[in-house]
Coordinates of C-alpha atoms and ligand atoms in Angstrom, one line a residue:
X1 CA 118.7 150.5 10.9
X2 CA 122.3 150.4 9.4
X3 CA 123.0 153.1 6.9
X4 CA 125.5 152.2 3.7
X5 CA 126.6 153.7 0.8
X6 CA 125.6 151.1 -1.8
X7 CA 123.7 147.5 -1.1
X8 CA 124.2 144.7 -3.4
X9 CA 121.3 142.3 -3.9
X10 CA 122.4 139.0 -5.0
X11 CA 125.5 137.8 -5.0
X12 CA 126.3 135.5 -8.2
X13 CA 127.8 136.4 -11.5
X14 CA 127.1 140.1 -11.3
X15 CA 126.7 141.1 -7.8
X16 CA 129.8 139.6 -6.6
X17 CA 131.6 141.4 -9.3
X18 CA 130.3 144.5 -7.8
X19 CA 130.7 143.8 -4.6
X20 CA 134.3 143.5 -5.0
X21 CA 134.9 146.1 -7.7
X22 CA 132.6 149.1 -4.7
X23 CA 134.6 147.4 -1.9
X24 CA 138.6 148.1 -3.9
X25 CA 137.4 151.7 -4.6
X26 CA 136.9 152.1 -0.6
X27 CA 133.2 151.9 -0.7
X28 CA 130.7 151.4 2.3
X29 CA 128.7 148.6 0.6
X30 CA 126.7 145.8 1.9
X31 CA 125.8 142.5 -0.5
X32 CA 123.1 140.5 0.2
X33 CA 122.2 136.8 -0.5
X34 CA 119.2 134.9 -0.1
X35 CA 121.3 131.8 -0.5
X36 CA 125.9 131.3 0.4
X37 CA 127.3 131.6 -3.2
X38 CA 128.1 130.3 -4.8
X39 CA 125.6 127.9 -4.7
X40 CA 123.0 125.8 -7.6
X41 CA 120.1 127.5 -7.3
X42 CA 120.7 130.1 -9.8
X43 CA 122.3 130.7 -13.2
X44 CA 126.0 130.4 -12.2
X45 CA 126.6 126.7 -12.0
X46 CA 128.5 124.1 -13.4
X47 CA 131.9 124.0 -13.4
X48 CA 132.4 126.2 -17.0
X49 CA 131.3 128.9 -18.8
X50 CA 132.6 129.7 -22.5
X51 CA 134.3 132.7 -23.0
X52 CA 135.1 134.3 -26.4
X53 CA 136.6 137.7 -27.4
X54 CA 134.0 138.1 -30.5
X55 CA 131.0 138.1 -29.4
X56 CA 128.2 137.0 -31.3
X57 CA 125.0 138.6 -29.9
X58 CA 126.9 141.8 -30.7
X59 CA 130.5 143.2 -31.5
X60 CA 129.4 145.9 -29.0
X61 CA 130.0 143.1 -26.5
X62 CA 133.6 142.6 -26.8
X63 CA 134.7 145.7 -24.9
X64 CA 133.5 143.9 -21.9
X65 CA 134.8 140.6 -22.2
X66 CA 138.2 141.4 -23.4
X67 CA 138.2 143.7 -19.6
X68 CA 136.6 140.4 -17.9
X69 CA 140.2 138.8 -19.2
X70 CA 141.9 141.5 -17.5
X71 CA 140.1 141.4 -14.5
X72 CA 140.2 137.4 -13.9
X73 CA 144.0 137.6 -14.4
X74 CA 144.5 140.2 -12.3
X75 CA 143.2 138.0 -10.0
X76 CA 144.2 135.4 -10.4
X77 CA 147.6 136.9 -9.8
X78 CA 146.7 138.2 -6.3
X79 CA 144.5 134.8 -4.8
X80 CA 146.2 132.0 -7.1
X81 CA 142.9 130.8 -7.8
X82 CA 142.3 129.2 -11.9
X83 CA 140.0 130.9 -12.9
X84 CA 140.4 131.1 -16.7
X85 CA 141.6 128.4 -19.6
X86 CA 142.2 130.0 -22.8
X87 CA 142.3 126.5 -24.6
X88 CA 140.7 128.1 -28.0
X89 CA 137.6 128.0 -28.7
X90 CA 135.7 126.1 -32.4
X91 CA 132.4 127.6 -33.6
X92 CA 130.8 125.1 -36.1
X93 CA 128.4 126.0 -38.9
X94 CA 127.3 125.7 -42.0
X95 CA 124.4 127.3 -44.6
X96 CA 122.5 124.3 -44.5
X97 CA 122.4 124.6 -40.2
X98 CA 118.5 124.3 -38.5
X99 CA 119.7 126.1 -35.4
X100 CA 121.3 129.2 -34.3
X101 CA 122.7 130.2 -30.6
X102 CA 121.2 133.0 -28.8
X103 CA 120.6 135.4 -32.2
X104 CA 120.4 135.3 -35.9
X105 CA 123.3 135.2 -37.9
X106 CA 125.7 134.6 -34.9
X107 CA 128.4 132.9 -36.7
X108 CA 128.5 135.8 -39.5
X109 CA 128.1 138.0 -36.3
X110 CA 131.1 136.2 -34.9
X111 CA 133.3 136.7 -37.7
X112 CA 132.5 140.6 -38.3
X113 CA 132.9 141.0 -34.5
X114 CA 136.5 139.7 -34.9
X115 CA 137.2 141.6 -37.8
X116 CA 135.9 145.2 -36.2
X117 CA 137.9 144.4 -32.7
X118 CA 141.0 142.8 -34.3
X119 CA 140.8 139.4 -32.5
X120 CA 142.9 137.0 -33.6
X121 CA 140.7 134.3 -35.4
X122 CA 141.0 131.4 -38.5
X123 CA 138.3 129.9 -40.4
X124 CA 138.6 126.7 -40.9
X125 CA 136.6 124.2 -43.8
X126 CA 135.8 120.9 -43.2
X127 CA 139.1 118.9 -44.2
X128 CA 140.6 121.4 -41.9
X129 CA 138.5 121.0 -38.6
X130 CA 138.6 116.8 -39.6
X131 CA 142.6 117.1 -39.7
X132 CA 143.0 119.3 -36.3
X133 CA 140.2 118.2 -34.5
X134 CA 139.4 114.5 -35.7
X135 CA 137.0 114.1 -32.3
X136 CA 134.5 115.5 -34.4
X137 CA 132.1 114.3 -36.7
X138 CA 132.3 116.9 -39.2
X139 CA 129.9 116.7 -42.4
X140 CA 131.5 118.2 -45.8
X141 CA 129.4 121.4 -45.9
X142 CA 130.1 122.8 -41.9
X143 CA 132.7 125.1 -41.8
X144 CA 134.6 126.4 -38.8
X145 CA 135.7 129.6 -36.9
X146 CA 138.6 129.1 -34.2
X147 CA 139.4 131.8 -32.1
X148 CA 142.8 131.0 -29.8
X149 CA 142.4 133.3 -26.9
X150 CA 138.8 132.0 -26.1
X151 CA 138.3 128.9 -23.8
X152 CA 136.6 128.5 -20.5
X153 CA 136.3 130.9 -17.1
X154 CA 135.2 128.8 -13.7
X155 CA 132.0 131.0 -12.1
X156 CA 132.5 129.3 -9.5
X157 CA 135.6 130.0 -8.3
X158 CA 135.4 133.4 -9.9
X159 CA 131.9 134.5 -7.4
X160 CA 133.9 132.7 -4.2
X161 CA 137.1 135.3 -5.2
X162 CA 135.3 138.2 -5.9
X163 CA 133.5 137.3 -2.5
X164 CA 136.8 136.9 -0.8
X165 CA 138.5 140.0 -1.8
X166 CA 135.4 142.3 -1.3
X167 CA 135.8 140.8 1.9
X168 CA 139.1 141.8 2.5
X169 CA 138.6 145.3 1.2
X170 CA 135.9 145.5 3.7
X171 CA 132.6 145.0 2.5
X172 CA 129.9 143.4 4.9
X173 CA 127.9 140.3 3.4
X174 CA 124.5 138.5 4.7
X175 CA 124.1 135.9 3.1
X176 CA 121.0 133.3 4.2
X177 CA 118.8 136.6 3.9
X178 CA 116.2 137.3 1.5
X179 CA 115.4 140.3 0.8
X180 CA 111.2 141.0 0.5
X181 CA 111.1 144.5 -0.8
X182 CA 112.6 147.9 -1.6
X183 CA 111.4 151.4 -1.6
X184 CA 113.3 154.3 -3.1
X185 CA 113.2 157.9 -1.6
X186 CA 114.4 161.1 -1.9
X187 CA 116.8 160.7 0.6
X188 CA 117.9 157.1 0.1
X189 CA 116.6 153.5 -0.6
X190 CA 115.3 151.5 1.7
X191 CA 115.3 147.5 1.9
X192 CA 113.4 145.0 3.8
X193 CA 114.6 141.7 4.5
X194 CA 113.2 138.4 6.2
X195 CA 116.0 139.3 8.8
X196 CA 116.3 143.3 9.2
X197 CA 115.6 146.5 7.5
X198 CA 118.7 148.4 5.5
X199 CA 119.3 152.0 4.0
X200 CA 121.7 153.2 1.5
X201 CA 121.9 155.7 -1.0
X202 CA 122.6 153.5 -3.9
X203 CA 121.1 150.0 -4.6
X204 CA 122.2 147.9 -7.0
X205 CA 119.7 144.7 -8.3
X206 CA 121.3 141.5 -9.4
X207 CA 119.0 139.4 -8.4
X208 CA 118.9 137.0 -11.7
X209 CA 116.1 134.7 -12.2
X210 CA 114.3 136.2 -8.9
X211 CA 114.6 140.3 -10.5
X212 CA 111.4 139.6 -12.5
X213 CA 109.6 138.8 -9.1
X214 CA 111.8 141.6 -6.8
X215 CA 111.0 144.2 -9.2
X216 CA 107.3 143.6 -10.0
X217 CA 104.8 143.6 -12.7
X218 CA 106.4 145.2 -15.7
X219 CA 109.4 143.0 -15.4
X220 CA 107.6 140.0 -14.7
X221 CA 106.4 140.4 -18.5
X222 CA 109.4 141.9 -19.9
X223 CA 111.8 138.4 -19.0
X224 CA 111.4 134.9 -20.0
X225 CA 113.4 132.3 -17.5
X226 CA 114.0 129.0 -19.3
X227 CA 115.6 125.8 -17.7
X228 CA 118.6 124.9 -19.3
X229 CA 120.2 121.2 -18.7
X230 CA 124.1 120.3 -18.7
X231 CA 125.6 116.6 -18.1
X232 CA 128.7 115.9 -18.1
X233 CA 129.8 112.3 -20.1
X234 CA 132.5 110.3 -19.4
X235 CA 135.0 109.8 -22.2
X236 CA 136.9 106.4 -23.3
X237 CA 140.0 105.9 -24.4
X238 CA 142.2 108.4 -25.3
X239 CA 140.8 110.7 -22.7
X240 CA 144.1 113.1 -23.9
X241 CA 142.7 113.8 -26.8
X242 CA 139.4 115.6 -25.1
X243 CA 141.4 117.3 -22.7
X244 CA 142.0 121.7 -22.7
X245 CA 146.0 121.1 -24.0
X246 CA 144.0 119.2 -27.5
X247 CA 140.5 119.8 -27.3
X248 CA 138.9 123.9 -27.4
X249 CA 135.2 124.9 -26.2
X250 CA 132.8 124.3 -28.8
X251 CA 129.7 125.9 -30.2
X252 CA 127.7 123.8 -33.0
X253 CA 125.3 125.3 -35.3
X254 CA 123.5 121.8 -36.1
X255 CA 122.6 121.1 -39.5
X256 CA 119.5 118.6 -38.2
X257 CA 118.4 119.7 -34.7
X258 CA 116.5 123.4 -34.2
X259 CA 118.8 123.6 -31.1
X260 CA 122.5 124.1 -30.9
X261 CA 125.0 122.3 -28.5
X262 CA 128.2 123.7 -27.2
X263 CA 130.9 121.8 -24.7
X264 CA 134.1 121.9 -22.9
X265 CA 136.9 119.9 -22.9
X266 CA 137.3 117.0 -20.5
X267 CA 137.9 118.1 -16.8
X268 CA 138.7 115.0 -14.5
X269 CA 137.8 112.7 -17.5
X270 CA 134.0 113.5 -18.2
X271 CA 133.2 115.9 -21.0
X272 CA 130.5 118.4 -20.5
X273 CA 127.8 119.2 -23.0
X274 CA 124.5 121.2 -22.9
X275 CA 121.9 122.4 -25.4
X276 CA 119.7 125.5 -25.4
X277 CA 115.9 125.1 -24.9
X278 CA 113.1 127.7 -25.5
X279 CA 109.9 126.0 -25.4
X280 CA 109.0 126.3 -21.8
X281 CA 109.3 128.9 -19.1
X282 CA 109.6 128.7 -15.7
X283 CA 110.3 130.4 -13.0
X284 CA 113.0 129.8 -9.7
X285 CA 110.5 128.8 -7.5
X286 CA 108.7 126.1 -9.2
X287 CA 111.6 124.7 -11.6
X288 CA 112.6 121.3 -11.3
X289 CA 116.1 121.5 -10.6
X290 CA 116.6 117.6 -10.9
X291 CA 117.6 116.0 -14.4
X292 CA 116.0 112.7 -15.5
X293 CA 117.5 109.9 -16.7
X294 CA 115.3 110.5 -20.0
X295 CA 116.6 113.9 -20.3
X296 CA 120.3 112.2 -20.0
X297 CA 119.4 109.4 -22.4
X298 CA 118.0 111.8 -24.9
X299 CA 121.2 113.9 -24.9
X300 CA 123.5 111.4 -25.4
X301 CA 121.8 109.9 -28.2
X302 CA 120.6 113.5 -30.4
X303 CA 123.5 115.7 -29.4
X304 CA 126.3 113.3 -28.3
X305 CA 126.7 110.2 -30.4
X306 CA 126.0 112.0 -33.5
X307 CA 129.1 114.5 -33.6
X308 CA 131.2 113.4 -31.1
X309 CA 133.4 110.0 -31.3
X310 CA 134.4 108.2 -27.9
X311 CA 132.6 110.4 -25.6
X312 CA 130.1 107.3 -23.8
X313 CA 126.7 107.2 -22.3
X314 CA 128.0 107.2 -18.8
X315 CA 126.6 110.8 -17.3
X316 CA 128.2 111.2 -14.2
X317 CA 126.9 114.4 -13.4
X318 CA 123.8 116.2 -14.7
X319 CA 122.5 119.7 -13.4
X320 CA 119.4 122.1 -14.5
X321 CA 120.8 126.0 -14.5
X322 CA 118.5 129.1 -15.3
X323 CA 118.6 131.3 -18.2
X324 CA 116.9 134.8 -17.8
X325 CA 116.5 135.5 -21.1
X326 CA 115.4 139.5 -22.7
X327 CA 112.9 140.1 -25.6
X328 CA 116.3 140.9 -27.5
X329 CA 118.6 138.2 -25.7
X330 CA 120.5 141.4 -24.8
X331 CA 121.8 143.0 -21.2
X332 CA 120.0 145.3 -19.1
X333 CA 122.0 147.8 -17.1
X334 CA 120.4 150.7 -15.9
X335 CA 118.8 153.0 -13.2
X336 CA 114.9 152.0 -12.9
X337 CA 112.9 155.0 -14.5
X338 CA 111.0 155.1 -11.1
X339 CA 114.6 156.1 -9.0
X340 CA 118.1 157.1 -10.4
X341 CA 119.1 155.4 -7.0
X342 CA 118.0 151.9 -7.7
X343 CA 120.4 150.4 -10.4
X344 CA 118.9 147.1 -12.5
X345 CA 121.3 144.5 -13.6
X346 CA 120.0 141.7 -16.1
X347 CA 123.0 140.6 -17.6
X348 CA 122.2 136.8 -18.2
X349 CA 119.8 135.7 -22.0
X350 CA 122.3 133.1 -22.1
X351 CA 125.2 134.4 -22.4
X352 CA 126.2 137.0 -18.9
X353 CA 129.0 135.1 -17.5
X354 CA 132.1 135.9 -19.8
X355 CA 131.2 139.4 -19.4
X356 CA 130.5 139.7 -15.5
X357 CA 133.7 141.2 -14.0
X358 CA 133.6 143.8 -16.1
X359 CA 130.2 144.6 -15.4
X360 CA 130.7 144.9 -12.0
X361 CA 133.3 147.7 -13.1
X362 CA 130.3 149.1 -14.8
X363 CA 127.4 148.9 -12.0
X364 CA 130.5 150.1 -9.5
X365 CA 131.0 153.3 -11.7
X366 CA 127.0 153.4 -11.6
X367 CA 126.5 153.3 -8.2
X368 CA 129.5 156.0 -7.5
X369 CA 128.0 158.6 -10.3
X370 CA 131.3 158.3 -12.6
X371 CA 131.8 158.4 -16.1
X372 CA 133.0 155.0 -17.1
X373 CA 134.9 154.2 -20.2
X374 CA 132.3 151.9 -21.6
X375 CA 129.6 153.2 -23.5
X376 CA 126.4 151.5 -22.1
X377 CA 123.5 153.2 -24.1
X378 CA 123.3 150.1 -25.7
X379 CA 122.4 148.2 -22.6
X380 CA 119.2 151.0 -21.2
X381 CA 115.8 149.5 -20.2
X382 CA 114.2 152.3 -22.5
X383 CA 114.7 150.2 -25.2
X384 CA 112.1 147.6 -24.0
X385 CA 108.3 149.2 -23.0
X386 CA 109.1 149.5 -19.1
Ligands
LIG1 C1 123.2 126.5 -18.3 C2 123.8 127.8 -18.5 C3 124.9 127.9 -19.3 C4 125.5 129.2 -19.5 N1 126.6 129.2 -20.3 C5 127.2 130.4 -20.5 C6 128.5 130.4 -21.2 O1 128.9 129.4 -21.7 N2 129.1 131.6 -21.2 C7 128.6 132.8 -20.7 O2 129.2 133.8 -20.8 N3 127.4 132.8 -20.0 C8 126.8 131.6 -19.9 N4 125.6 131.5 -19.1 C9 125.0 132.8 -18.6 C10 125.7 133.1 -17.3 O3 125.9 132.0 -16.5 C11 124.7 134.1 -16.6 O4 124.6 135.3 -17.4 C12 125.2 134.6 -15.2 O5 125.5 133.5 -14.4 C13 124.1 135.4 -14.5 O6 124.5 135.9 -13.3 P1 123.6 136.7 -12.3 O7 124.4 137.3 -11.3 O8 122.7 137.5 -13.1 O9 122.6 135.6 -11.7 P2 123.0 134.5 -10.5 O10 124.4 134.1 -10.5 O11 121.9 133.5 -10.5 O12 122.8 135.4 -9.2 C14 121.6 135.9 -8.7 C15 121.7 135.9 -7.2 O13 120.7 136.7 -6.6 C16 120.3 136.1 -5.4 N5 119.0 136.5 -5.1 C17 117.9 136.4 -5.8 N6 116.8 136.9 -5.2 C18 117.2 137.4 -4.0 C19 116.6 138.1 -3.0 N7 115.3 138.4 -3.0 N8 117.3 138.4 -1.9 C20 118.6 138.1 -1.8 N9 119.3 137.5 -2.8 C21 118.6 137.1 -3.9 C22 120.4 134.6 -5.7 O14 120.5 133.8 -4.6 C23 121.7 134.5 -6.6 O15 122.8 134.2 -5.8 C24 125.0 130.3 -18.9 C25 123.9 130.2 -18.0 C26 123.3 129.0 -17.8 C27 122.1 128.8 -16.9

């Protein structure tokens, strides 16, 4: 039985962040995949993500993705990899809006965030979205809040670097291996895979979709996972016009749908755009992670064709992703009251991805007992009845 000073499990948005973050520091640590991230399977496909400095689902976010920035620079410095666009980013609202993204109030949110971290930002009326971004169909009453150093990060590329330089720093990675159980001791924590048997002292969870099932009953009530669809539409014409250097990421608070959209610019010609759905659960073992031509049909014609001009019917590509979502939509990060040793991260309800490198500073300072410089009461399992 091999014998480390942390173990990872699951390596996508989060894990890989720690992974690489325990493995810089000089730390004995093992990650652990079930699949080779990164891969579809989970939450942390699809090309994009959006990232924004004021954060909607709470200004107490911002610390973490203003580090994120930092860290994705920083690498891309050392790898060369692109892992970050900061093409601007366009929030679209208006009093008379049916839907809402994530939590209520999240353009006001938005706004006070900005104003309480001192992000640059401008809001924007109709006339003045119309004249600087005539793509969309704005109505008279929507107003605008455009944010310059937002735009999109790549989790793709950002999980294969993290991967790559934990690598290089040393840490060991098996991926193709599920891990079936854990069991926390005195003396260290103990996990069972379908391949081996491990021990470490620390262990850190980032198992997204699959926690609810890794950790057991009380989690299985306390998340939701939803299945969330994205296609991508090819755009006619002035394809210029859609692309990063004239067109910012987008998040539309619709004034006749009970579900928001929010899209990217073009990226090889084809725009992508996804809305948020609620209605069902599911889990990662029985979702159906197919799209249907309906489902493509139905996207074009109520979230596409409405609001954006030139953007046509031809999907060439469609994905379903997974969304592990909290009874607050906020982040869990936190020892399990059962074992200081075992470390949960949950850090997904939607919106995880912008703020992942920096978490894996966070679950890294965790895992080595040290006082970080974020404050993460605000992100303890006590909160919920665990
Ligand atoms: C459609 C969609 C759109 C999104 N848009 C945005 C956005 O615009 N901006 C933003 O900031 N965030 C966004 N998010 C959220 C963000 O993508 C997630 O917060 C983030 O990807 C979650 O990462 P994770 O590491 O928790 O999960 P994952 O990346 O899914 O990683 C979990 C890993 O654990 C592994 N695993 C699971 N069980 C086991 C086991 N038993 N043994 C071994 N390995 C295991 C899995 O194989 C997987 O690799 C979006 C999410 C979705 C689904």
């Amino acid at each position: 039985m091999s014998r480390h000073d942390v173990i990872v499990v699951g390596l996508g948005a989060m894990g890989s962040a720690a992974l690489y973050q325990l493995a810089k520091r000089g730390v004995g640590v093992l990650g652990i995949d079930r699949f080779a991230p990164p891969h579809e399977q989970g939450s942390s496909h699809g090309d994009t993500r959006v990232t924004r400095l004021a954060i909607g689902e709470g200004a107490h976010y911002t610390p973490l993705v203003k580090r994120s920035h930092e860290i994705w620079h920083d690498i891309e410095r050392e790898t060369g990899a692109d892992l970050l666009t900061q093409c601007g980013e366009l929030i679209i609202s208006s009093k008379n809006r049916k839907s809402s993204i994530h939590v209520e109030g999240f353009f006001q949110n938005t706004v006070d965030a900005a104003h309480a971290h001192g992000v640059a930002h401008e809001l924007l009326d109709a006339s003045q979205i119309r004249t600087r971004y005539p793509q969309f169909n704005i109505r008279d009453d929507e107003i605008g809040y455009f944010e310059a150093e937002a735009g999109f990060v790549r989790p793709e590329a950002c999980i294969d670097a993290e991967l790559t330089l934990a690598r290089k720093h040393g840490a060991e990675i098996r991926t193709g291996e599920t891990v079936l159980g854990l069991d926390a001791g005195r003396n260290g924590v103990t996990v069972k895979t379908d391949h081996r048997t491990y021990q470490a002292d620390r262990l850190i969870v980032a198992a997204g979709a699959w926690l609810p099932k890794l950790l057991g009953h009380d989690f299985d009530r306390l998340f939701k996972i939803y299945r969330q669809v994205l296609c991508w539409f090819a755009v006619e014409g002035d394809v210029a016009a859609y692309e990063p250097e004239r067109f910012p990421v987008f998040i539309w608070e619709l004034p006749v749908s009970p579900q928001g959209i929010y899209g990217f610019p073009a990226i090889d010609g084809a725009l992508k755009v996804a809305t948020e759905q609620y209605a069902a659960t599911t889990s990662p073992e029985h979702v159906d992670r197919s799209v249907s031509t309906e489902e493509v049909e139905n996207m074009h014609r109520n979230y596409i064709a409405p609001y954006l001009k030139g953007v046509t019917s031809n999907c060439v590509k469609a994905k379903a992703c997974l969304y592990t979502v909290t009874p607050d939509a906020g982040f869990i990060l936190d020892t399990l009251p059962s074992s200081e040793r075992v470390i949960v991260a949950s850090c997904c309800s939607g919106h995880g991805f912008k703020h992942s490198a920096a978490v894996g500073e966070v679950l890294a300072d965790k895992a080595e007992n040290r006082a970080g410089s974020l404050d993460s009461a605000l992100f303890r399992l006590g909160r919920f009845s665990v």
